[in-house]
XYZ file of C-alpha atoms in Angstrom:
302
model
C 29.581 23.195 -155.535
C 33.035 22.895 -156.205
C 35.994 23.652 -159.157
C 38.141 21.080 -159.003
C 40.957 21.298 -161.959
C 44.500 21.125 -163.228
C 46.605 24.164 -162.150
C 46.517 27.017 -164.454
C 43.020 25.934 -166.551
C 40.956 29.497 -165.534
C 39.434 27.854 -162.189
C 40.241 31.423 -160.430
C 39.379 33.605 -163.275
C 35.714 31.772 -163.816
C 35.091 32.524 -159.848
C 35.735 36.006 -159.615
C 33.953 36.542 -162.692
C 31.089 34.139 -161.957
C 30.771 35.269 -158.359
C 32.531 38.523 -158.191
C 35.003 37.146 -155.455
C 38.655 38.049 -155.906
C 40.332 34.921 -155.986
C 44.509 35.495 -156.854
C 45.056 34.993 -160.918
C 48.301 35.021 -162.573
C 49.775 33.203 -165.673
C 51.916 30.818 -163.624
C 50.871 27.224 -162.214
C 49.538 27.156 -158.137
C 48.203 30.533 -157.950
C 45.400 29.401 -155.361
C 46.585 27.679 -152.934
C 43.883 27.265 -150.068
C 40.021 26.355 -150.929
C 38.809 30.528 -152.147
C 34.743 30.708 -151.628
C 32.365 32.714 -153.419
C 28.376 32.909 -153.374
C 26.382 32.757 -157.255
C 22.897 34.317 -156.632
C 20.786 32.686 -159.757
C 16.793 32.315 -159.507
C 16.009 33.811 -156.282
C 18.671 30.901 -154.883
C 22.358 31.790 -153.318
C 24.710 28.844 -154.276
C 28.348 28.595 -152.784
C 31.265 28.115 -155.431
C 34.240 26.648 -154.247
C 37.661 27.084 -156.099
C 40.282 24.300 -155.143
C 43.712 24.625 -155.680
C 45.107 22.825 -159.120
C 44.835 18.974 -158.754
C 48.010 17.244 -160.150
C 48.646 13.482 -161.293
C 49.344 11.567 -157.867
C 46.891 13.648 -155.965
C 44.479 10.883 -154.363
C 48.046 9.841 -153.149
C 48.976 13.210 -151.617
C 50.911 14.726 -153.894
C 50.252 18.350 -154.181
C 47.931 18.249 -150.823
C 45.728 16.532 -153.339
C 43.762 14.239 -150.548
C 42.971 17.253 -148.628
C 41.638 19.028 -152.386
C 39.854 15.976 -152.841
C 38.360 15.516 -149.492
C 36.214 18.672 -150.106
C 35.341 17.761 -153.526
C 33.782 14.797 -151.749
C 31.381 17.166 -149.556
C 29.649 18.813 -152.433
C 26.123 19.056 -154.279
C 27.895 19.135 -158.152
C 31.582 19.314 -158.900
C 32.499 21.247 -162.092
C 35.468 20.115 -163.786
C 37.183 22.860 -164.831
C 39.412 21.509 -168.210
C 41.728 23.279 -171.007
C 39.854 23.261 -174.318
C 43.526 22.707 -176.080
C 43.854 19.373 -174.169
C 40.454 18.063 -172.242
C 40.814 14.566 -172.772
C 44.040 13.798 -170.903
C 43.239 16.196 -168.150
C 39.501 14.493 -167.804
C 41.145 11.035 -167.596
C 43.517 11.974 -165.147
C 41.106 14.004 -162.885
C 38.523 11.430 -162.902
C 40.797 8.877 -162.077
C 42.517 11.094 -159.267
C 38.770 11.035 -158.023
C 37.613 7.321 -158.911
C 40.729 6.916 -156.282
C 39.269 8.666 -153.292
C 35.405 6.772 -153.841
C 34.224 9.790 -156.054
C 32.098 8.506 -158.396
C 30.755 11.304 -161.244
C 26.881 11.458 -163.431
C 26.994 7.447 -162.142
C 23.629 6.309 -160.207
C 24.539 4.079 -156.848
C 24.920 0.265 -158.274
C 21.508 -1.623 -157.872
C 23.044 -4.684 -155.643
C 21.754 -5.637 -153.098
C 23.828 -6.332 -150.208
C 23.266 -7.899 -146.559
C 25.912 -9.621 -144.146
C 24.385 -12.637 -141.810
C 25.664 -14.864 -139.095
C 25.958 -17.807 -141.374
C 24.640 -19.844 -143.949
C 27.288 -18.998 -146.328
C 27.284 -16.819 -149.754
C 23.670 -16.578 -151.527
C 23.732 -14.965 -155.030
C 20.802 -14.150 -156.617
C 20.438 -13.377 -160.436
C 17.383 -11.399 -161.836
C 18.889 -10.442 -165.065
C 22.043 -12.620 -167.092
C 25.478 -11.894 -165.961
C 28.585 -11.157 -168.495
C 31.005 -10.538 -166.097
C 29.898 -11.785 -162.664
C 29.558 -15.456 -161.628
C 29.431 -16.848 -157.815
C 33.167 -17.895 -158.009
C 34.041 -14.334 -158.660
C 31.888 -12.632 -156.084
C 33.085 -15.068 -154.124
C 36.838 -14.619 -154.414
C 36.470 -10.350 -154.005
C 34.106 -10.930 -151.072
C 36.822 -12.972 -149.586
C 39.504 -10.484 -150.440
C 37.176 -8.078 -147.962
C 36.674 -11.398 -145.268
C 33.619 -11.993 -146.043
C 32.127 -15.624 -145.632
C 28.438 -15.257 -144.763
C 26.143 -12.646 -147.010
C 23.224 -12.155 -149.404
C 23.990 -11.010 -152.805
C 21.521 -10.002 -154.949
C 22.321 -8.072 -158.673
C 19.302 -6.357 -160.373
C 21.241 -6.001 -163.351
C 24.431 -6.402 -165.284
C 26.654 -5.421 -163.088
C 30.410 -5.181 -162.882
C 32.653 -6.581 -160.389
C 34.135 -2.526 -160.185
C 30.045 -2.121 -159.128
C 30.215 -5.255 -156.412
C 33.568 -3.427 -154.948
C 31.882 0.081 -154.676
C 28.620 -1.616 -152.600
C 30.784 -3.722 -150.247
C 32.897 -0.434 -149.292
C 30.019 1.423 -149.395
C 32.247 5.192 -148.875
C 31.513 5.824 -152.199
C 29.800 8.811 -152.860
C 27.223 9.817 -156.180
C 27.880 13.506 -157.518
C 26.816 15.038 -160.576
C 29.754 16.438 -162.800
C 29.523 19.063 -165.374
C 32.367 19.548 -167.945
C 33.775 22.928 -168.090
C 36.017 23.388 -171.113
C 37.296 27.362 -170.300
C 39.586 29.147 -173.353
C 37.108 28.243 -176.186
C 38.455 31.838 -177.212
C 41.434 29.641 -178.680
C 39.545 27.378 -181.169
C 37.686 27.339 -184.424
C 33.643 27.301 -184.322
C 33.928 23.943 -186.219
C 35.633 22.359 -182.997
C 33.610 24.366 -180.583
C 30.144 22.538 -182.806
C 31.779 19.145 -182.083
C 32.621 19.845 -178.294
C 28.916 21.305 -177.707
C 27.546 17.740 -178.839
C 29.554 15.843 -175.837
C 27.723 15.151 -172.358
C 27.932 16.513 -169.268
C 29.970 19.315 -170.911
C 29.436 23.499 -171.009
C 32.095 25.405 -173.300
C 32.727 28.947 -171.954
C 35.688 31.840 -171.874
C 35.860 32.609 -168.083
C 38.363 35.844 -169.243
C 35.738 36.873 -172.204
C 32.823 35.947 -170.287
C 31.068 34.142 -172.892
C 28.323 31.534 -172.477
C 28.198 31.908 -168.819
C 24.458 31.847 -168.996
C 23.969 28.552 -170.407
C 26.741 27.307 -167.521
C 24.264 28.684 -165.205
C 21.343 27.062 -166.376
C 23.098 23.879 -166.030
C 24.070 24.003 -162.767
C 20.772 25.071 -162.197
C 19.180 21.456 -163.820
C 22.309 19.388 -162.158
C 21.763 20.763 -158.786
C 17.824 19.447 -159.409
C 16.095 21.986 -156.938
C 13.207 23.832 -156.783
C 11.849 27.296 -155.213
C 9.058 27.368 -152.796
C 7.787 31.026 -151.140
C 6.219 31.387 -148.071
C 3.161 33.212 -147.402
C 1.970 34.940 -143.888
C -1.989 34.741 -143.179
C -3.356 38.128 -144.570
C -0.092 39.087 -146.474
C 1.673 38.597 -149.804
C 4.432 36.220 -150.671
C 7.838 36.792 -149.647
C 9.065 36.301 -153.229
C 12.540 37.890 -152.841
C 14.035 34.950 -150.336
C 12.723 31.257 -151.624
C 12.971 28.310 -149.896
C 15.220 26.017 -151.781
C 14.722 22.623 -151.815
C 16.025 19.178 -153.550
C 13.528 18.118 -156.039
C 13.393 14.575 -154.708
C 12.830 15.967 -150.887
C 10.047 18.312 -151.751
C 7.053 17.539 -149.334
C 5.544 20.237 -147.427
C 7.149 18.475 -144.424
C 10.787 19.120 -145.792
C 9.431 22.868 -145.875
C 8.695 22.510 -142.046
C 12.130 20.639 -141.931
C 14.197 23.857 -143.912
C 12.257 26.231 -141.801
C 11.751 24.884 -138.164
C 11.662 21.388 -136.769
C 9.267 23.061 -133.810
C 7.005 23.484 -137.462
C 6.990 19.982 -137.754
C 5.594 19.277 -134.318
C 3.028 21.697 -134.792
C 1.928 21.075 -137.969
C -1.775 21.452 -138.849
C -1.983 21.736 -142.604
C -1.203 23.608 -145.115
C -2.381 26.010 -148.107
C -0.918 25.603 -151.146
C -1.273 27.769 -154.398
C 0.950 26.961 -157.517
C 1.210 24.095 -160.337
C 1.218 21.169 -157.677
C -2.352 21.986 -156.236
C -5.552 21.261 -157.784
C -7.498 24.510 -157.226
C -5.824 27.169 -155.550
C -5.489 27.367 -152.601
C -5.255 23.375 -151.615
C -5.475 22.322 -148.196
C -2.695 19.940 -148.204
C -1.245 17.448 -145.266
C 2.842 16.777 -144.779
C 2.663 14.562 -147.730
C 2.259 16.527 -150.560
C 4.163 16.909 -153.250
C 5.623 20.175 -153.511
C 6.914 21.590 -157.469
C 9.136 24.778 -158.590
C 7.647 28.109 -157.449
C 4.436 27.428 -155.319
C 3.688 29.138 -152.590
C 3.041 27.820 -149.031
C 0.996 28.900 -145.963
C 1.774 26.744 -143.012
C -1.504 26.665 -140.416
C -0.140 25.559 -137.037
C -1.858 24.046 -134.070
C -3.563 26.108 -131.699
C-alpha cells in the first residue's frame, strides 16, 4: 500500500503515527527523500505502508525522480493519495494525471474490449451495445498508429477510444485509490460535511490523530480480503496469525497455495467450520468457497 503525494501534505507524519515508524518530518518541502516503510497491524492482518517522497508536476517525466516514485506506486495493492484539505482539487488533478501518465489507472475496472491479433483477414469490429464515440474508421486509424492491420475487436459496451488505447498497450495496471484529505484541523465542520459526501475520500488530521479509525476500515474494504485460521487435528485454532487472503482468490486451494504448494499436491480434503459451510464441520474439496473468519483443517494424503 502506498502514500503517494505532493511534498509537504502530512505523508510522513500519517506513517509514523499510523504505523509507529519514524519517518523524517519537518515544515519544509522534500523531507523524505527515499521510499520509508512501515507495517499497520489491523484485524489479525500486518499490512505494509509505504511513504514516497513528494510527487511534483512533471514527475511521470522525471522530474523530481518522479518515474522511479511512480514505478513503486505501480507495484501496490491500494495507493492512498495523500492531499491538502486547503487545496485537494488541483493537487488530485495533477497527481492523477502524473499517474494516468505512467499506465496507472485509479477505482477504474479493466475496459471490457475484447482484443485478439491474427495473421490476416484484416480489422473485424464487433458492436454489442451502440457506440457514441467509437466507429471502425476510428479504431482503425489508432490501431494503425500502433501497426496494426490484422485483429478482432470486439466492445461490450460504450467505450472510449482512451479505453481502446489502454487494451492495445495492455501495461496498464487497475488499483484502488482512497482520498486522503490530512489538516481537516484547518476547516469549518460545514466544509468537512461537504468533503465527507465525496467518493473514494477519508478526511483525517495525521498530527491530531483524528478519524484514523474510519481510514482504517477503509483500507480494510479497498484492500477486499478476508481472514482464514488454521486448525491442527486435536487442537484449537491458531487465531492470533490468520491467513490473509484476496476475497476473489478464496478457495481452500489458495489456502494450500499461501501455505505450501507441497499442500496442494497432497491434498485430501478439508474441514471447514465458519459462515461458508453448511453444518459445521464441512468436508469440503479444493473448490470451495472460502468467507471472512472460518476456520480450516487441511487432511492430507497418507
Amino acid at each position: 500500500m502506498n502514500l503517494p503525494g505532493f511534498p509537504s501534505v502530512g505523508k510522513s507524519t500519517l506513517l509514523s503515527n499510523l504505523a509507529g515508524v519514524y519517518s523524517e518530518v519537518a515544515a519544509y518541502e522534500f523531507t523524505t527523500l527515499t521510499t520509508v516503510p512501515g507495517v499497520i497491524r489491523y484485524k489479525g492482518a500486518k499490512i505494509q505502508l509505504l511513504d514516497l517522497p513528494g510527487i511534483i508536476e512533471g514527475a511521470k517525466d522525471g522530474k523530481g525522480r518522479g518515474k522511479q516514485v511512480i514505478a513503486v506506486a505501480r507495484t501496490c495493492s491500494l495507493i492512498l493519495m495523500v492531499l491538502d484539505v486547503m487545496k485537494p482539487l488541483q493537487h488530485k488533478k495533477l497527481l492523477e494525471y502524473e499517474l494516468e501518465g505512467f499506465g496507472i489507472r485509479l477505482n477504474k475496472q479493466p475496459p471490457n474490449i475484447g482484443f485478439r491479433r491474427k495473421e490476416k483477414g484484416g480489422i473485424n469490429l464487433t458492436m454489442l451495445v451502440p457506440q457514441t464515440e467509437l466507429d471502425l474508421d476510428l479504431v482503425k486509424s489508432i490501431l494503425a498508429e500502433y501497426k496494426i492491420h490484422n485483429a478482432d475487436i470486439t466492445l461490450r459496451y460504450d467505450a472510449t477510444s482512451e479505453d481502446l488505447i489502454d487494451v492495445i498497450e495492455g501495461n496498464r495496471v487497475y488499483i484502488p485509490c482512497i482520498y486522503v484529505l490530512n489538516k481537516i484541523d484547518q476547516i469549518s465542520i460545514e466544509e468537512l460535511d461537504i468533503i465527507y459526501r465525496i467518493p473514494h475520500t477519508v478526511p483525517i488530521s495525521a498530527h491530531h490523530k483524528w478519524n484514523f479509525d474510519d481510514l482504517l476500515e477503509k483500507i480494510w474494504q479497498y484492500l477486499n480480503l478476508i481472514r482464514t485460521y488454521t486448525k491442527p487435528k486435536g487442537q484449537l485454532p491458531d487465531y492470533s496469525a490468520p491467513i490473509v487472503l484476496n476475497a476473489e482468490k478464496n478457495t481452500v486451494d489458495d489456502l494450500c497455495m499461501k501455505i505450501h504448494k507441497s499442500l496442494q499436491k497432497d491434498f485430501k480434503c478439508a474441514l471447514v467450520w465458519g459462515s461458508s459451510a453448511k453444518h459445521n464441520p464441512q468436508r469440503v474439496g479444493k473448490d470451495h468457497i472460502l468467507n471472512d473468519e472460518d476456520v480450516v483443517q487441511v487432511i492430507k494424503k497418507v
